[in-house]
Amino acid sequence: KVLDASTLSFGTRVRWFAICFVAGIVCSILGTALLWLPKGIKLFAVFYTLGNIAALASTCFLMGPLKQLKAMFEPKRLIATVVMLVNIL
């Protein structure tokens, strides 16, 4: 039952969604701001990637991880999912 989002209360799921979503936005903006510093491209890559991972994690709290993965790998979303995951790595 660890992977089942229904084990968390609705309020807890919404709270963690908001925390992860805001963290994702902050990391992405911070990464973009750091892009202009010397050697900022590495910082950009790290923070932008963390932002994308946090944004993905946020929706896992609402849907649950298994339902999220099933939705991401549906045939109509498969190419977009693979491209996104390859670019995160």
mmCIF file of C-alpha atoms in Angstrom:
data_model
loop_
_atom_site.group_PDB
_atom_site.id
_atom_site.type_symbol
_atom_site.label_atom_id
_atom_site.label_comp_id
_atom_site.label_asym_id
_atom_site.label_seq_id
_atom_site.Cartn_x
_atom_site.Cartn_y
_atom_site.Cartn_z
ATOM 1 C CA LYS A 1 0.000 0.000 0.000
ATOM 2 C CA VAL A 2 3.018 2.324 0.094
ATOM 3 C CA LEU A 3 2.559 3.226 -3.576
ATOM 4 C CA ASP A 4 -1.165 3.884 -3.215
ATOM 5 C CA ALA A 5 -2.005 7.591 -2.886
ATOM 6 C CA SER A 6 -5.290 6.725 -1.167
ATOM 7 C CA THR A 7 -3.409 5.899 2.034
ATOM 8 C CA LEU A 8 -2.850 9.638 2.479
ATOM 9 C CA SER A 9 -5.687 11.950 3.406
ATOM 10 C CA PHE A 10 -6.913 14.373 0.760
ATOM 11 C CA GLY A 11 -5.563 17.336 2.724
ATOM 12 C CA THR A 12 -2.119 15.739 3.017
ATOM 13 C CA ARG A 13 -2.033 14.950 -0.698
ATOM 14 C CA VAL A 14 -2.996 18.516 -1.628
ATOM 15 C CA ARG A 15 -0.463 19.967 0.822
ATOM 16 C CA TRP A 16 2.408 17.878 -0.574
ATOM 17 C CA PHE A 17 1.284 18.612 -4.117
ATOM 18 C CA ALA A 18 1.517 22.340 -3.390
ATOM 19 C CA ILE A 19 4.900 21.992 -1.663
ATOM 20 C CA CYS A 20 6.417 19.993 -4.534
ATOM 21 C CA PHE A 21 4.845 22.175 -7.203
ATOM 22 C CA VAL A 22 6.105 25.413 -5.632
ATOM 23 C CA ALA A 23 9.551 23.855 -5.073
ATOM 24 C CA GLY A 24 9.597 22.868 -8.741
ATOM 25 C CA ILE A 25 8.749 26.369 -9.878
ATOM 26 C CA VAL A 26 11.322 27.922 -7.530
ATOM 27 C CA CYS A 27 14.050 25.527 -8.706
ATOM 28 C CA SER A 28 13.244 26.171 -12.363
ATOM 29 C CA ILE A 29 13.272 29.958 -11.907
ATOM 30 C CA LEU A 30 16.451 29.802 -9.830
ATOM 31 C CA GLY A 31 18.115 27.662 -12.474
ATOM 32 C CA THR A 32 17.140 30.122 -15.171
ATOM 33 C CA ALA A 33 18.484 33.044 -13.100
ATOM 34 C CA LEU A 34 21.768 31.226 -12.452
ATOM 35 C CA LEU A 35 22.206 30.642 -16.170
ATOM 36 C CA TRP A 36 23.726 34.101 -16.535
ATOM 37 C CA LEU A 37 26.541 33.486 -14.027
ATOM 38 C CA PRO A 38 29.970 32.193 -15.014
ATOM 39 C CA LYS A 39 29.721 28.392 -15.195
ATOM 40 C CA GLY A 40 25.992 28.919 -14.720
ATOM 41 C CA ILE A 41 25.107 26.314 -17.308
ATOM 42 C CA LYS A 42 25.873 23.523 -14.827
ATOM 43 C CA LEU A 43 23.815 25.187 -12.097
ATOM 44 C CA PHE A 44 21.012 25.733 -14.587
ATOM 45 C CA ALA A 45 21.049 22.053 -15.540
ATOM 46 C CA VAL A 46 20.947 20.911 -11.905
ATOM 47 C CA PHE A 47 18.216 23.279 -10.712
ATOM 48 C CA TYR A 48 16.079 22.991 -13.832
ATOM 49 C CA THR A 49 16.216 19.186 -13.618
ATOM 50 C CA LEU A 50 15.330 19.275 -9.911
ATOM 51 C CA GLY A 51 12.437 21.583 -10.763
ATOM 52 C CA ASN A 52 11.101 19.172 -13.358
ATOM 53 C CA ILE A 53 11.427 16.211 -11.007
ATOM 54 C CA ALA A 54 9.639 18.111 -8.219
ATOM 55 C CA ALA A 55 6.828 19.071 -10.605
ATOM 56 C CA LEU A 56 6.426 15.431 -11.639
ATOM 57 C CA ALA A 57 6.454 14.349 -8.002
ATOM 58 C CA SER A 58 3.743 16.870 -7.196
ATOM 59 C CA THR A 59 1.248 15.188 -9.492
ATOM 60 C CA CYS A 60 2.137 11.814 -7.969
ATOM 61 C CA PHE A 61 0.666 13.057 -4.707
ATOM 62 C CA LEU A 62 -2.653 13.813 -6.384
ATOM 63 C CA MET A 63 -2.935 10.762 -8.650
ATOM 64 C CA GLY A 64 -0.691 8.244 -6.969
ATOM 65 C CA PRO A 65 2.554 7.024 -8.513
ATOM 66 C CA LEU A 66 1.166 3.974 -10.315
ATOM 67 C CA LYS A 67 -1.721 5.856 -11.892
ATOM 68 C CA GLN A 68 0.726 8.640 -12.849
ATOM 69 C CA LEU A 69 3.069 6.177 -14.568
ATOM 70 C CA LYS A 70 0.192 4.441 -16.368
ATOM 71 C CA ALA A 71 -1.038 7.801 -17.666
ATOM 72 C CA MET A 72 2.452 8.889 -18.724
ATOM 73 C CA PHE A 73 3.071 5.705 -20.708
ATOM 74 C CA GLU A 74 -0.272 5.599 -22.535
ATOM 75 C CA PRO A 75 0.296 5.215 -26.285
ATOM 76 C CA LYS A 76 -0.756 8.807 -27.052
ATOM 77 C CA ARG A 77 1.739 10.175 -24.473
ATOM 78 C CA LEU A 78 4.565 7.688 -24.897
ATOM 79 C CA ILE A 79 6.738 9.740 -27.249
ATOM 80 C CA ALA A 80 6.420 12.887 -25.123
ATOM 81 C CA THR A 81 7.212 10.924 -21.955
ATOM 82 C CA VAL A 82 10.289 9.268 -23.448
ATOM 83 C CA VAL A 83 11.597 12.583 -24.827
ATOM 84 C CA MET A 84 11.077 14.294 -21.444
ATOM 85 C CA LEU A 85 12.753 11.501 -19.478
ATOM 86 C CA VAL A 86 15.712 11.307 -21.873
ATOM 87 C CA ASN A 87 16.208 15.068 -21.604
ATOM 88 C CA ILE A 88 16.089 14.998 -17.801
ATOM 89 C CA LEU A 89 18.933 12.484 -17.781
#
